[in-house]
Amino acid sequence: MANFPQIRLRRLRRTETIRALVRENHVNINDLVYPLFIVEGKGVKEEIASMPGIFRYSADRLSPEIEEIAELKIPAVLLFGIPQKKDEAASEAYKTEGVVQQAVRLVKDIAPQLIVITDVCLCEYTSHGHCGVVTAGRVDNDRTLPLLAKTAVSHAEAGADIVAPSDMMDGRVQTIRQALDEKGFQDTAILSYSAKYASTFYGPFRDAAESVPQFGDRRSYQMDPPNLREAMLEIEQDIAEGADMVMVKPALAYLDVIRQARNTFDYPLAAYSVSGEYSMIKAAAQKGWLDEKQAVMETMIAIKRAGADIIISYHAKQVARWLHSD
Ligand code: PBG
């Protein structure tokens, strides 16, 4: 490489148009997925205390929100359901008239082109708040699988385009794929939360979804944060079991995992910028300590630069607005 003064890397940073010409990564509205929390009942639109700007909606209050998302041209929503009744068998998770199943039908009525992704997990539906069935104080992998499959099928029946298992049970992608195919849902895709870490950054979500485990924690099923190679095994396994898309979650503290996954696999890769990532920036912005737009956009581009194709973010509506106005 020739030396200075022949080489001056600053030449291509001189103006915004030159910078844009040589820019290596971009955030597009098409990359975005917006999560939504749906509660049972009527007339509910309540802000989540730890997530300013994010609301829980009952189905009857959902339409304006869906219309706004569609108008912003955000391609997809990710639905979470919060039932009134929770029990050991998570019965509300796979009911035809369950909270998420009804919401899926409603979204498809209002905005048929909007991609509906559903979170497939039991933690919002179990009385103990764990992501699976509990036997003798332990989360029972193999007894959980058929319930996850039933849940996924009920979402597909309601019209979900993509089901997204987030429970971290072994074998769930295969079990769900088989169940979907048996019921004729060959075209329902699976986005697997493949490398999902046991993260403290889910804190605000658990407030929002009322899914704090009543005993213990999730470390016997979610991944141990120090592990990178194991994340590749999880992803490889999910692809072998039939995942169409894979995910790394959280995003910001796991950018190395996203990069490694991108280098190793050619499947579409999603990154979930989780509730705690949203709340940190929101809180700092509210205090005037950070510029919210710049902090969010820098985070978004970091996730893209790490190699993600799809970004699930609670900031998606704001990002879409900023992208439209630039
Ligand atoms: C359900 C689930 C969780 C999140 C997505 N799906 C919570 C958890 O595993 O405790 C977290 C999302 C977020 O923090 O934004 N298992």
Coordinates of C-alpha atoms and ligand atoms in Angstrom, one line a residue, residues 51 80 119 121 123-124 131 166-167 193 196 201-203 205-206 211 218 222 249 272-276 314, ligand 1:
M51 CA -41.0 1.1 27.5
F80 CA -47.2 -11.4 21.3
D119 CA -44.1 -15.5 18.6
C121 CA -43.8 -19.7 23.2
C123 CA -44.2 -18.2 28.8
E124 CA -47.0 -15.7 28.5
C131 CA -41.4 -21.2 28.3
S166 CA -38.8 -18.5 20.9
D167 CA -38.9 -21.1 23.7
Y193 CA -35.1 -17.7 17.5
K196 CA -31.4 -16.8 22.0
F201 CA -32.0 -7.1 28.4
Y202 CA -35.4 -8.9 28.3
G203 CA -36.4 -7.2 31.5
F205 CA -40.5 -7.2 27.9
R206 CA -41.3 -9.4 30.9
S211 CA -43.9 -13.4 31.7
R218 CA -34.4 -19.4 32.0
Q222 CA -31.8 -20.1 26.9
K249 CA -31.2 -12.3 20.1
Y272 CA -33.9 -8.9 17.6
S273 CA -33.0 -5.6 19.2
V274 CA -34.8 -6.4 22.4
S275 CA -36.8 -4.4 25.0
G276 CA -33.8 -3.5 27.1
Y314 CA -39.5 -1.4 19.0
Ligands
PBG1 C1 -40.7 -15.2 24.9 C2 -40.0 -14.1 24.5 C3 -39.2 -13.2 25.2 C4 -38.8 -12.2 24.3 C5 -39.3 -12.5 23.1 N1 -40.0 -13.7 23.2 C6 -38.9 -13.1 26.6 C7 -38.1 -14.1 27.3 O1 -37.5 -15.0 26.7 O2 -38.0 -14.0 28.5 C8 -37.9 -11.0 24.7 C9 -38.2 -9.8 23.8 C10 -37.7 -8.5 24.3 O3 -37.0 -8.4 25.4 O4 -37.9 -7.5 23.6 N2 -40.0 -16.3 25.3

